[in-house]
Amino acid sequence: MKKRMAMFVSLVLTTGLVLGGCGQTAEPEAQQSETEAVQQEGSPEDSAQSESEAKDTILIGLSQPTNQEARYKSNTDAQQAKAEEIGGIELIVTDANNDSSTQATQIENMISKGIDVLIVCPCDGEAIVPSIEAAKADGIPVVVWGREAATDQQDVFINYDWTDIGRQMGKEALSAVPGGNYVIIGGDNSTVIPDEMTTGIKESLQKELDSGEINIVFEQYITNWAPDGAMSAMENALTQQKNDVDAVICHNDGMAGGAVQALAAQGLAGEVPVIAMDAEVSALERVLDGTQHSTVQFDFNGEGEKIMSAAYALATGQSLDDIVAFYTDINGVDIPTANVPFFIVTKDNLKEVVIDGGFKTMEEVYANIPKEEWPK
């Protein structure tokens, strides 16, 4: 920790093209440039503070691949809430707009500002390595979350079990359609997530794949997890198979939306089960109207709390024992790791998991349904 003025938490969002891996866009007016945030930090109100008001403050840099998707926005909100609960933390948040070069520049700037801890979810697991290693070389602890970074120069890894997520999605597809032609539309394979998810999906279907009861007739991975790319892929799959498709597994809800559009154009929306993840509001609405079979709800609050708690522990020299569950082998080094819970959401359990679980409100999810038809 370093002596710093007591300052409010700064939200630093770069603007640019909204691309992405999982979710729903944030409101554009919430964005502000890094320059604006720095100007706020140097405002007259701050400079007018007396020396006696200065105190030790932990400066944490949070590098997000994007904040324009529901998953990452929820994660950022949860981390900010935990930082405020802990107190004495100044949080700098950056949004790389899914661009590795932008993320590298943003991290370089945060290092130059003297951050005490770096939290990063990589745009690209390989491209992020120099930035993480630069932070470690400067004596800054590093928390990596969400996507594996290809370096052992990190202190803790907060992650999802992507293989198990894929496995559960595959089981859900199998329960909906126990045989036939399956389509897999995967995310951007610049990280290991799509490969791990597909591995899990195929594991759950292995018996049926071996017997020929299920055939994966189309499999494509989409740059930047783009919904329009998924729509084009689904159109191609339908053309190649002459609409003979029985189930679709998408690696996220944004791409599922694109796939449903392509199915709707052929009169197949609601006829072909679509399985995805992220529990975006738009996806939950599709689950309710039957055009999407299921999605995956992540425990965003628990995830954000774990990430910020780990960062605080590293900054203050406290133990990670209450956070770490196991170790991940990265380049031959065991990295302390914690996983985050997730839940499969269908029409039957949506209210119980999503609404009663506190992840979304009735007003958000059931806005397009007459209030008298809302579940009790």
mmCIF file of C-alpha atoms in Angstrom, residues 121 133 371:
data_model
loop_
_atom_site.group_PDB
_atom_site.id
_atom_site.type_symbol
_atom_site.label_atom_id
_atom_site.label_comp_id
_atom_site.label_asym_id
_atom_site.label_seq_id
_atom_site.Cartn_x
_atom_site.Cartn_y
_atom_site.Cartn_z
ATOM 1 C CA CYS A 121 -9.718 -11.154 -17.446
ATOM 2 C CA GLU A 133 4.696 -10.443 -16.498
ATOM 3 C CA LYS A 371 -48.465 -9.054 -15.056
#
